[in-house]
Every structure is written in structure tokens, then in C-alpha cells.
Short mmCIF file of C-alpha atoms and ligand atoms in Angstrom, two decimals:
data_model
loop_
_atom_site.label_atom_id
_atom_site.label_comp_id
_atom_site.label_asym_id
_atom_site.label_seq_id
_atom_site.Cartn_x
_atom_site.Cartn_y
_atom_site.Cartn_z
CA MET A 270 99.74 119.70 133.03
CA ASP A 271 97.91 121.13 129.48
CA THR A 272 94.70 119.16 128.51
CA VAL A 273 96.82 118.77 125.60
CA TYR A 274 100.44 118.73 124.96
CA GLN A 275 102.98 116.65 122.96
CA ARG A 276 104.87 113.37 124.60
CA CYS A 277 107.68 111.24 123.70
CA ILE A 278 106.49 107.73 122.23
CA PHE A 279 108.70 106.00 124.70
CA PRO A 280 107.25 105.43 127.95
CA SER A 281 109.97 105.02 129.68
CA CYS A 282 111.25 108.26 127.97
CA GLY A 283 108.50 110.63 128.90
CA GLY A 284 110.01 113.67 127.11
CA THR A 285 107.11 116.22 126.46
CA ALA A 286 106.52 119.22 124.64
CA ALA A 287 104.20 122.10 124.43
CA VAL A 288 101.44 122.04 121.75
CA ASP A 289 102.83 124.94 120.49
CA ASP A 290 106.50 123.42 120.20
CA THR A 291 107.52 122.74 116.22
CA ALA A 292 110.35 120.67 116.81
CA PHE A 293 108.46 117.54 116.34
CA VAL A 294 111.03 115.44 118.33
CA CYS A 295 111.70 114.69 121.90
CA PRO A 296 113.56 117.24 123.84
CA ARG A 297 114.72 114.44 125.89
CA CYS A 298 115.94 111.59 123.48
CA GLY A 299 115.09 112.65 119.89
CA GLY A 300 112.25 109.83 119.52
CA LEU A 301 108.77 110.68 117.96
CA LEU A 302 105.93 112.70 119.39
CA ASP A 303 102.48 111.99 119.75
CA VAL A 304 99.70 114.59 120.18
CA VAL A 305 98.32 113.47 123.95
CA TYR A 306 94.64 115.15 125.17
CA ASP A 307 93.87 114.90 128.88
CA TRP A 308 90.38 113.21 128.03
CA ASN A 309 89.28 113.34 131.60
CA ARG A 310 89.18 117.36 131.35
CA LEU A 311 87.75 117.92 127.27
CA PRO A 312 84.17 117.09 126.74
CA THR A 313 83.94 113.49 124.66
CA PRO A 314 81.39 111.82 123.07
CA LYS A 315 79.40 109.08 124.68
CA SER A 316 78.96 107.07 121.01
CA LEU A 317 79.76 107.22 117.96
CA LYS A 318 76.73 108.02 116.84
CA HIS A 319 76.92 111.63 118.48
CA PHE A 320 78.39 111.99 115.26
CA GLU A 321 75.67 111.75 113.37
CA SER A 322 73.83 114.80 114.70
CA PHE A 323 76.74 116.81 112.32
CA TRP A 324 75.00 115.02 109.10
CA ASP A 325 72.72 118.08 108.84
CA GLN A 326 74.95 120.92 109.74
CA ARG A 327 76.57 120.77 106.28
CA GLY A 328 76.42 124.56 105.75
CA ASP A 329 78.94 124.79 108.91
CA PRO A 330 82.47 124.58 107.24
CA LEU A 331 83.43 122.36 110.60
CA SER A 332 80.71 120.19 110.63
CA PHE A 333 81.23 119.77 106.13
CA SER A 334 84.97 118.93 106.53
CA GLY A 335 85.47 115.23 106.91
CA VAL A 336 88.28 115.38 109.22
CA TRP A 337 86.51 118.13 111.53
CA ARG A 338 82.98 116.84 112.12
CA PHE A 339 85.41 114.65 114.45
CA ARG A 340 87.09 117.38 116.17
CA GLU A 341 86.14 116.39 119.41
CA LEU A 342 88.48 113.06 118.84
CA LEU A 343 91.17 115.93 117.40
CA PRO A 344 90.54 118.87 120.26
CA PHE A 345 94.09 120.82 119.69
CA ALA A 346 92.89 123.97 117.88
CA PRO A 347 90.31 126.38 119.11
CA ALA A 348 87.65 126.93 116.21
CA ASP A 349 88.58 129.67 114.79
CA LYS A 350 91.89 128.84 113.88
CA ILE A 351 90.96 125.56 111.72
CA VAL A 352 91.81 125.81 108.50
CA THR A 353 89.39 123.69 106.09
CA ILE A 354 89.40 123.58 102.29
CA GLY A 355 86.09 120.51 102.26
CA GLU A 356 88.80 117.78 102.94
CA GLY A 357 87.54 113.89 103.47
CA GLN A 358 84.31 114.25 101.24
CA THR A 359 85.07 110.64 100.68
CA LEU A 360 83.48 107.24 99.95
CA LEU A 361 83.61 103.51 101.37
CA GLN A 362 82.46 101.55 97.97
CA ARG A 363 81.40 97.75 98.46
CA ALA A 364 83.56 96.67 95.66
CA ASP A 365 82.09 92.64 95.12
CA GLU A 366 84.05 92.60 91.74
CA VAL A 367 87.63 93.44 93.27
CA GLY A 368 86.43 90.89 96.23
CA ARG A 369 86.11 88.45 93.65
CA TYR A 370 89.90 88.98 92.46
CA VAL A 371 91.74 88.86 96.00
CA GLY A 372 89.30 85.90 96.96
CA LEU A 373 86.96 87.45 99.36
CA GLU A 374 83.04 86.73 99.19
CA PRO A 375 80.28 89.36 97.97
CA GLY A 376 79.76 92.12 100.62
CA ARG A 377 82.99 91.55 102.39
CA LEU A 378 85.74 93.63 100.51
CA PHE A 379 84.94 97.88 100.46
CA LEU A 380 87.65 100.23 99.48
CA GLN A 381 87.96 103.62 101.08
CA TYR A 382 88.57 106.08 98.49
CA GLU A 383 90.87 109.13 99.03
CA GLY A 384 91.11 110.30 95.49
CA LEU A 385 88.37 112.22 96.26
CA ASN A 386 89.62 114.95 98.36
CA PRO A 387 90.42 118.10 96.95
CA SER A 388 94.27 117.46 95.64
CA GLY A 389 93.36 114.05 94.77
CA SER A 390 95.21 111.74 97.67
CA PHE A 391 94.53 111.13 101.68
CA LYS A 392 96.95 113.99 102.46
CA ASP A 393 94.45 116.60 102.75
CA ASN A 394 92.97 114.61 106.10
CA GLY A 395 96.56 115.37 107.58
CA MET A 396 97.19 118.59 106.32
CA THR A 397 94.45 120.29 106.92
CA ALA A 398 95.42 119.31 110.67
CA ALA A 399 99.05 120.36 110.24
CA PHE A 400 97.92 123.54 108.56
CA THR A 401 95.69 124.41 111.14
CA HIS A 402 98.62 123.58 113.80
CA ALA A 403 100.55 125.94 111.72
CA HIS A 404 98.35 128.66 111.66
CA MET A 405 97.86 128.54 115.38
CA ILE A 406 102.03 129.39 115.89
CA GLY A 407 101.49 131.98 113.13
CA ALA A 408 103.69 130.08 110.42
CA ARG A 409 104.03 131.89 107.23
CA ARG A 410 106.31 129.67 105.64
CA ALA A 411 105.56 125.28 105.41
CA ALA A 412 107.83 122.13 104.19
CA CYS A 413 107.61 119.11 103.49
CA ALA A 414 109.77 116.31 101.20
CA SER A 415 107.57 114.31 98.90
CA THR A 416 106.97 111.44 96.75
CA GLY A 417 104.27 113.95 95.01
CA ASN A 418 100.88 113.51 97.22
CA THR A 419 102.46 115.66 100.14
CA SER A 420 103.67 118.45 98.09
CA ALA A 421 100.35 118.66 96.01
CA SER A 422 98.42 119.15 99.20
CA LEU A 423 100.47 121.59 100.64
CA ALA A 424 100.54 123.45 97.55
CA LEU A 425 97.00 123.48 97.34
CA PHE A 426 96.25 124.29 100.90
CA CYS A 427 98.54 127.50 100.67
CA ALA A 428 97.16 128.58 97.20
CA ALA A 429 93.69 127.91 98.55
CA THR A 430 93.99 129.90 101.42
CA GLY A 431 96.94 132.42 101.05
CA LEU A 432 97.94 131.96 104.38
CA MET A 433 101.84 130.54 103.94
CA ARG A 434 104.45 129.99 101.19
CA ALA A 435 104.94 126.01 100.30
CA VAL A 436 108.47 125.30 100.05
CA ILE A 437 108.88 121.78 98.58
CA PHE A 438 111.48 119.15 98.21
CA ILE A 439 111.26 116.22 95.87
CA GLY A 440 113.63 113.94 93.90
CA SER A 441 114.83 114.04 90.56
CA GLY A 442 112.64 112.31 88.54
CA LYS A 443 111.14 110.59 91.17
CA ILE A 444 107.72 112.35 91.15
CA ALA A 445 104.64 111.21 89.09
CA TYR A 446 103.39 114.13 86.29
CA GLY A 447 100.23 114.48 87.66
CA LYS A 448 101.77 115.56 91.13
CA LEU A 449 104.29 118.04 89.94
CA ALA A 450 101.61 120.01 87.68
CA GLN A 451 99.75 120.31 90.85
CA ALA A 452 102.72 121.63 93.08
CA LEU A 453 103.93 123.74 90.22
CA ASP A 454 100.13 125.20 89.07
CA HIS A 455 99.33 126.42 92.75
CA GLY A 456 102.46 128.08 92.73
CA ALA A 457 104.96 126.04 95.35
CA LEU A 458 108.35 126.91 95.25
CA THR A 459 109.33 123.62 94.19
CA LEU A 460 113.14 122.18 94.83
CA GLN A 461 114.24 118.98 93.09
CA ILE A 462 117.32 117.86 94.72
CA LEU A 463 119.65 115.49 93.02
CA GLY A 464 119.10 112.80 94.91
CA ASP A 465 116.11 110.43 96.25
CA PHE A 466 113.12 110.55 98.56
CA ASP A 467 115.08 109.72 101.62
CA ASP A 468 117.69 112.60 100.57
CA ALA A 469 114.94 115.04 100.59
CA MET A 470 113.15 113.68 103.86
CA LEU A 471 116.77 114.40 105.39
CA ARG A 472 117.41 118.01 104.24
CA VAL A 473 114.07 119.32 104.54
CA GLN A 474 114.76 118.83 108.52
CA GLN A 475 117.47 120.20 108.12
CA VAL A 476 116.40 123.30 106.43
CA ALA A 477 113.18 123.57 108.36
CA ARG A 478 115.24 123.75 111.45
CA LYS A 479 117.75 126.09 109.91
CA LEU A 480 115.52 128.80 108.90
CA GLY A 481 112.53 127.92 111.01
CA ILE A 482 110.17 126.83 108.30
CA TYR A 483 107.01 125.07 109.68
CA LEU A 484 107.53 121.28 108.62
CA VAL A 485 104.50 119.43 107.61
CA ASN A 486 105.82 115.72 106.59
CA SER A 487 104.35 112.87 109.03
CA ILE A 488 106.87 113.41 111.47
CA ASN A 489 104.91 116.01 112.72
CA PRO A 490 102.12 114.62 114.85
CA PHE A 491 99.58 116.83 114.31
CA ARG A 492 99.46 115.58 110.45
CA LEU A 493 98.65 112.14 111.71
CA GLU A 494 95.94 113.58 114.21
CA GLY A 495 94.09 114.66 110.82
CA GLN A 496 94.47 111.32 109.27
CA LYS A 497 92.82 109.16 112.43
CA ALA A 498 89.58 111.06 110.64
CA ILE A 499 89.85 108.18 107.57
CA MET A 500 88.98 105.74 109.87
CA PHE A 501 86.22 107.45 111.55
CA ARG A 502 84.87 107.90 108.44
CA VAL A 503 85.54 103.85 107.52
CA LEU A 504 83.52 103.25 110.80
CA GLU A 505 80.69 105.85 109.84
CA ALA A 506 80.14 104.18 106.37
CA LEU A 507 79.89 100.91 108.31
CA ALA A 508 77.30 102.41 110.63
CA TRP A 509 80.04 101.87 113.24
CA GLN A 510 80.93 98.67 113.01
CA VAL A 511 84.74 97.86 113.23
CA PRO A 512 85.62 95.56 109.99
CA ASP A 513 87.92 92.70 110.41
CA TRP A 514 90.78 94.37 108.85
CA ILE A 515 91.69 97.68 107.41
CA VAL A 516 94.51 96.95 104.59
CA VAL A 517 96.72 99.92 104.07
CA PRO A 518 99.85 100.76 101.70
CA GLY A 519 103.26 101.47 103.56
CA GLY A 520 105.72 104.10 102.56
CA ASN A 521 106.69 106.56 105.44
CA LEU A 522 103.86 104.84 107.92
CA GLY A 523 102.45 107.94 108.46
CA ASN A 524 98.67 106.51 108.10
CA VAL A 525 99.27 103.11 109.51
CA SER A 526 100.46 104.91 112.46
CA ALA A 527 97.62 107.28 112.71
CA PHE A 528 95.34 104.37 112.21
CA GLY A 529 96.75 102.93 114.91
CA LYS A 530 96.13 106.03 117.48
CA ALA A 531 92.89 106.46 116.09
CA PHE A 532 91.50 102.99 117.54
CA ARG A 533 93.93 103.31 120.49
CA GLU A 534 91.92 106.19 121.37
CA LEU A 535 88.73 105.29 120.32
CA THR A 536 89.09 102.08 122.79
CA GLU A 537 90.54 103.95 125.76
CA LEU A 538 87.44 106.19 125.18
CA GLY A 539 84.79 103.58 125.51
CA LEU A 540 83.46 103.85 121.86
CA ILE A 541 84.54 100.83 120.50
CA LYS A 542 84.91 97.10 122.30
CA LYS A 543 88.45 95.72 119.67
CA PRO A 544 90.17 97.51 116.97
CA PRO A 545 90.42 95.93 113.75
CA ARG A 546 93.57 94.45 112.27
CA LEU A 547 95.67 96.27 110.41
CA ALA A 548 97.93 94.79 107.22
CA VAL A 549 100.74 97.13 105.90
CA ILE A 550 102.16 96.43 102.30
CA ASN A 551 105.37 97.48 101.25
CA ALA A 552 106.07 97.29 97.23
CA ALA A 553 108.97 95.21 97.28
CA GLY A 554 111.21 97.36 95.69
CA ALA A 555 111.07 99.86 99.21
CA ASN A 556 110.16 96.73 101.76
CA THR A 557 112.33 98.42 104.82
CA PHE A 558 109.26 97.94 106.81
CA TYR A 559 108.55 94.34 105.94
CA GLN A 560 111.65 92.67 106.07
CA LEU A 561 111.90 94.80 109.88
CA HIS A 562 108.98 93.12 111.13
CA GLU A 563 108.12 89.88 108.55
CA ARG A 564 112.10 88.62 108.42
CA LEU A 565 114.04 90.21 111.22
CA GLY A 566 111.45 90.05 113.90
CA LEU A 567 111.74 94.22 114.87
CA ARG A 568 108.65 94.51 117.59
CA TRP A 569 107.60 97.45 119.56
CA ASN A 570 107.94 95.09 122.73
CA ALA A 571 105.80 97.58 124.73
CA GLY A 572 107.99 100.46 123.85
CA ARG A 573 111.22 98.54 124.08
CA PRO A 574 111.79 97.94 120.53
CA ASP A 575 115.50 96.49 120.12
CA VAL A 576 116.70 99.23 117.74
CA SER A 577 120.14 97.68 117.15
CA ILE A 578 118.07 95.89 114.02
CA ILE A 579 116.88 98.79 112.22
CA ASP A 580 120.62 100.49 112.97
CA LYS A 581 121.99 96.91 111.21
CA TYR A 582 119.25 97.04 108.48
CA TYR A 583 120.24 100.59 107.63
CA GLN A 584 123.83 99.93 107.77
CA HIS A 585 123.60 97.26 105.12
CA LEU A 586 121.28 99.88 102.64
CA GLU A 587 124.14 102.14 103.01
CA ALA A 588 127.17 99.57 102.71
CA ASP A 589 125.55 97.95 99.53
CA LYS A 590 124.10 101.24 98.16
CA VAL A 591 120.48 100.14 98.39
CA ARG A 592 117.98 102.55 96.86
CA ALA A 593 114.43 102.35 96.69
CA SER A 594 113.01 101.83 93.44
CA THR A 595 109.31 100.93 92.22
CA VAL A 596 106.99 101.68 90.19
CA ALA A 597 104.62 102.84 92.83
CA SER A 598 106.90 106.00 92.97
CA ALA A 599 104.53 107.60 96.05
CA VAL A 600 106.08 104.98 98.81
CA GLU A 601 109.35 104.83 96.73
CA ILE A 602 111.01 105.12 100.58
CA ASN A 603 113.63 103.11 102.28
CA ARG A 604 113.85 104.96 105.62
CA PRO A 605 109.97 105.61 106.91
CA VAL A 606 110.06 107.99 109.56
CA ASN A 607 107.52 106.39 111.14
CA LEU A 608 108.48 103.05 111.79
CA LEU A 609 108.24 102.98 115.33
CA LYS A 610 104.70 104.26 115.66
CA ALA A 611 104.02 101.64 112.85
CA LEU A 612 105.46 98.98 114.70
CA ARG A 613 103.35 100.38 117.86
CA ALA A 614 100.05 100.29 115.68
CA LEU A 615 100.80 96.57 114.33
CA GLU A 616 101.36 95.29 118.25
CA GLU A 617 98.31 97.09 119.53
CA CYS A 618 95.54 95.96 116.74
CA GLY A 619 97.34 92.81 115.54
CA GLY A 620 98.13 92.75 111.97
CA ALA A 621 100.95 91.60 109.25
CA VAL A 622 103.26 93.52 107.11
CA ARG A 623 103.90 92.02 103.21
CA ASP A 624 105.38 92.89 100.29
CA VAL A 625 103.91 92.65 96.47
CA SER A 626 105.96 93.08 93.50
CA ASP A 627 105.51 95.75 90.64
CA GLN A 628 103.66 93.62 88.34
CA GLU A 629 100.99 92.64 91.13
CA ILE A 630 100.67 96.17 91.95
CA VAL A 631 100.01 96.92 88.67
CA ASP A 632 97.50 94.39 88.22
CA ALA A 633 95.70 95.06 91.46
CA LYS A 634 95.49 98.44 90.14
CA ALA A 635 94.04 97.45 87.09
CA GLN A 636 91.41 95.40 88.39
CA VAL A 637 90.45 98.20 90.76
CA GLY A 638 89.94 100.45 87.92
CA ALA A 639 87.48 97.89 86.06
CA GLY A 640 85.52 97.98 89.23
CA GLY A 641 84.74 101.21 88.86
CA LEU A 642 87.40 103.23 91.10
CA GLY A 643 90.58 104.98 89.86
CA CYS A 644 93.79 104.69 91.94
CA GLU A 645 97.66 105.22 91.63
CA PRO A 646 99.92 102.39 91.74
CA ALA A 647 100.67 102.85 95.56
CA SER A 648 97.15 102.52 96.58
CA ALA A 649 96.56 99.59 94.81
CA ALA A 650 98.86 97.86 96.76
CA SER A 651 96.58 97.59 99.37
CA VAL A 652 94.31 95.01 96.88
CA ALA A 653 97.64 93.20 95.75
CA GLY A 654 98.50 92.58 99.35
CA THR A 655 95.13 91.71 100.32
CA HIS A 656 95.16 89.07 97.79
CA LYS A 657 98.21 87.72 99.12
CA LEU A 658 97.09 87.74 102.80
CA ARG A 659 94.24 85.73 101.29
CA GLN A 660 95.68 83.15 99.40
CA GLU A 661 97.95 82.62 102.68
CA GLY A 662 94.72 82.14 104.50
CA ILE A 663 95.66 85.19 107.21
CA ILE A 664 92.18 86.85 105.74
CA ALA A 665 89.60 84.61 105.79
CA SER A 666 87.04 84.54 102.68
CA THR A 667 84.31 85.73 104.76
CA ASP A 668 86.36 88.46 106.78
CA ARG A 669 84.92 92.14 106.68
CA VAL A 670 88.27 93.68 104.84
CA VAL A 671 88.65 97.65 103.75
CA CYS A 672 91.42 98.48 101.66
CA ILE A 673 92.37 102.24 101.69
CA LEU A 674 92.92 103.67 98.24
CA THR A 675 95.41 106.22 98.95
CA GLY A 676 95.58 108.36 95.87
CA HIS A 677 93.46 109.49 92.56
CA GLN A 678 94.11 107.09 89.04
CA LEU A 679 94.89 110.61 87.24
CA LYS A 680 97.64 111.14 89.33
CA ASP A 681 99.99 108.90 87.41
CA PRO A 682 97.67 108.27 84.26
CA GLN A 683 101.37 107.54 82.12
CA LEU A 684 101.64 104.56 83.97
CA THR A 685 98.36 103.43 83.25
CA VAL A 686 98.29 104.18 79.45
CA ALA A 687 101.48 102.42 79.61
CA TYR A 688 99.61 99.08 80.60
CA HIS A 689 97.38 99.16 78.77
CA SER A 690 98.95 100.36 75.36
CA ALA A 691 99.70 98.27 72.83
CA ASP A 692 102.94 99.76 71.80
CA PRO A 693 105.83 97.58 73.16
CA LYS A 694 108.37 100.51 73.21
CA THR A 695 105.48 102.64 75.55
CA PHE A 696 104.96 99.76 77.70
CA HIS A 697 108.79 98.61 78.44
CA ASP A 698 109.74 102.51 79.25
CA VAL A 699 107.53 102.84 81.59
CA LEU A 700 106.70 99.22 82.73
CA GLY A 701 109.34 96.97 81.50
CA SER A 702 112.11 98.94 83.19
CA HIS A 703 110.64 97.70 86.46
CA GLY A 704 110.55 94.25 85.82
CA ILE A 705 106.96 94.28 84.79
CA GLY A 706 106.25 91.44 81.87
CA THR A 707 102.96 91.18 81.59
CA ALA A 708 99.74 93.39 81.43
CA ALA A 709 97.22 90.37 81.97
CA PHE A 710 93.87 93.30 82.23
CA ALA A 711 94.94 95.53 79.39
CA ASN A 712 92.32 97.21 77.90
CA ARG A 713 93.88 98.06 74.76
CA ALA A 714 93.04 100.61 72.36
CA VAL A 715 91.28 99.72 69.05
CA GLN A 716 93.48 100.79 66.25
CA VAL A 717 91.36 101.52 63.00
CA PRO A 718 91.19 103.40 59.44
CA ASN A 719 89.56 106.22 59.27
CA ASP A 720 86.25 104.33 57.15
CA LEU A 721 82.68 104.02 58.24
CA ASP A 722 82.53 100.01 57.68
CA ALA A 723 85.91 99.59 59.29
CA ILE A 724 84.61 101.29 62.20
CA ILE A 725 81.33 99.40 62.63
CA ARG A 726 83.03 96.09 62.18
CA ALA A 727 85.55 97.41 64.84
CA ILE A 728 82.63 97.95 67.33
CA ASP A 729 80.54 94.93 66.30
CA VAL A 730 83.04 92.33 66.70
N1 F0G B 64 99.68 106.27 99.04
C1 F0G B 64 100.18 107.24 98.61
C2 F0G B 64 99.17 107.45 97.16
C3 F0G B 64 101.15 108.06 98.85
O1 F0G B 64 101.27 109.26 98.53
C4 F0G B 64 101.51 107.61 99.83
C5 F0G B 64 102.88 108.74 100.86
C6 F0G B 64 101.55 106.94 100.49
C7 F0G B 64 100.58 105.81 100.06
C8 F0G B 64 102.18 106.08 101.62
O2 F0G B 64 101.44 106.53 102.66
O3 F0G B 64 103.58 107.07 104.17
O4 F0G B 64 101.66 106.89 105.29
O5 F0G B 64 102.58 105.49 104.30
N2 F0G B 64 103.28 109.82 100.07
C9 F0G B 64 104.26 110.74 100.71
C10 F0G B 64 104.14 111.93 100.06
C11 F0G B 64 105.30 109.98 101.18
O6 F0G B 64 105.31 112.32 100.06
O7 F0G B 64 103.44 112.17 99.22
P1 F0G B 64 102.54 106.34 104.29
#
């Protein structure tokens, strides 16, 4: 057996694929695949402190990268094939003001700000890994379906390296302008499908298979290898202490799946004693995971989930023509491709799934902004969800909690301006149509005549 290969997530199936296989489905049962390492035959660190030795090697691009400085924990690529654009220089910020809003004691809430990545979202963590794999196997074109951030990241990696051509599928009218701007500016072939993300996701898989284009959506297990590094950096910033909770927005459920795998492997390698609990927060208008996990009791069940629950739920979506709808367009997804991996992660780490309304999301987003970091709406679901879990008493006020801010504020400026706007039409067009009625934390621009005294009065109120 090779030291690195791909393996079906179902223990009872046991299907495998070689490291260079790009079908990204189990050849036996069609299920999801993991990247698997034979750790006994690979050099592994004795403690997490080992990674501090890379801090003074910032001249080496692989040690500078916030993903590849942990390369011993995702050792699938030879060093000369690794493609990095300096991703992962992100920040874990203590956030007492936002902590007060959600009901945590000072020093207990931290925000992991993935908006600082080169393309402005966490996706670059995964893209550097998928892109590296694509480069390893000699791909010349790479494709994804996207609500905007995956496509922005892919477009940027293609433009920055010149190694591949980006082909991106987006739903019509479903993408925030900051993200569309990135795809266009970086030269991606941009296909707007008459449909939503779930439609685009199905199509891109068909097209990738037919045309032999490399697929970089998170169904690709190599993407998730890169996203494990978000957790490695959280631990690094906490001096290698494990927090009580990681709270993350849920869309296609790639992040939570990657985080679960990271903690499973760290535990196996003896690098941590116990994983944190994981909370996944859906937008209420795209809450498949919440419905299945919390309402319908779907569990991983040690690899034997009752998939008839999923089938029945999807039949209901189809029959009742339910489409995902939320102001957090990044997570406007009803059929998350990593559903089963996410269930496994929750079972292994313990945790919860909640959904939050669009009103809760935009208010939490304003609090994050006022607290000194800017995030896009989907990211703020993590803060809104923490608020909810505090109110329910599931998270304690003394728990140490890390919320993942997945994307930058400037991805979706239209929404932010509408929230703070004094103009009812602007507010209604962007937010009111999503059932948002108030902007409790609005910071309204002040209209002043072009007159010195009036301006001074407006400042010195
Ligand atoms: N937050 C942001 C800002 C995102 O862009 C996404 C997903 C998520 C959260 C959800 O993460 O899929 O790992 O559960 N965006 C994908 C895209 C779907 O196409 O950009 P997940």
C-alpha cells in the first residue's frame, strides 16, 4: 500500500483510489473520499511546538505559507510541486466587545479572520492544496461551481501562477459583486447558469468528468487537506491550547469536515489530547444540515448513517420546490456535498448545528464590524450562532470560543451599505426583501448642507 492514497469514508466499503486519481468519488460505492496517510512510514512531528521552528524561515515560501508550514500534516505532494501564493497569513483576534454581545466573559471569544487571505476568503487555504494536486497530475484547466469565493480563489491562483485556466460556474444573480469582480478581473472563463448554486454544482461535476477538467470544489478531498491548516493556525495562535468550541458557518460543509479531520489526525498522532467541540451554523433559508441533524436526528452512526432520511428530505425539497434563499449568498446551498463528512466530524468532536435568521446575521455582522474586523454576511453566522448557543446555555460564558470569519467585508459592500443606509428604498431592496426589518446597529451617514457652520454643528453634536 502507498503511504498516501484516497479511501472511501465508509469503513464498511473500504474502496480506495491512488493519490493521483481525480474522480473524487469512491470507485466502489460512489461515496466521498478522504486523503489517507500511513503515518508510520512518514516523518511526523513529536509535538506541535515543532512548527515554531518554521517561524524564522520566512524567506522560504513553503515555510511562509500558513498552510505549507504544516506540510508534515498534509504530506501528499513533493515540495517541488507545491503551488503557494502566500496564503494563510491570517489573524486570531481576541474580541471582547463582540464577546460581550454574544454573552461571553472577557478574553473568551476569538475571531479567526480568514478574510486576510490573498483572495479575501478562507478558500485560499484549500485552493493551494487542490491546485498543488492539480499541478502534480499535470492539469491544464480547473473548474468549480461557486457562490463566489471558491471561484475568486481559483481565478486568482490561475492568474497568479499562469499554470491553469479557470472555468467557473455561478448561479444567476446569486453572487456578491466583490466576488464576481474578482473572477472577471483575474480572467476566469465565467459561466452564469440559469439556476442556483445547487444546479451549478451538479453541472460542473458532469462537465468536469466529460471534458477531463480538474474539479476544485470541496468534494475534492485535497481541498480539505489545505483547510485543515485553519485549525493548525488557531492552535498556534492559542499557544497550542485547544479551545472549547470552534464555531463555523455551514454551506457546502467543507470547513467543518476539514476541521474534524484535522482534529482526528492530531489526536491519532498524539499531538493533542482532546478535540474542541464543533458548532456549525446554517442560515435559516439554507438549513439542510440543521434540519437533518437537529430535527430529523440524522447521525454518522459510526459509518452507518440512515441515508433514507437524506433521500426523503431531498425529495421534499424537490416536491415543494424549496430553493435556498438567504442574504448570506455564500452559504445559499441546500444540498451540501460534504454532508456525510460533516456528520462524522460532529460525531467525533461532539457539537451542535443551529440556524440563524438573516436578521440575526446582519446584526452580528454589524457587531463584528464595530468590534474592528470586517466580514461578509455568511461569516457573521458564526457569531450569531454563538449568541444563540450562549442563550441556550450550550456554550458557557467562560468557554473559550473561536468563531471563523470566513470572508472579507469588502466581498459584499452592497449589503453593508444597505444596512447602514438611511434610505428606506436602499434598505428594502437589499435587506427588506429577505425579511430583515431593522438595523439595530446602523451607523447612518449624516446629510449636511455644504456650509461650514452646519458641518461643524454636525461634528460637535
Ligand atoms: N463562508 C463563506 C464566506 C463562504 O464563501 C462559504 C462557502 C462558506 C462560509 C461555507 O463554507 O462550504 O465549507 O461550509 N462558499 C462556497 C463558494 C460554497 O462557492 O465560495 P463550507
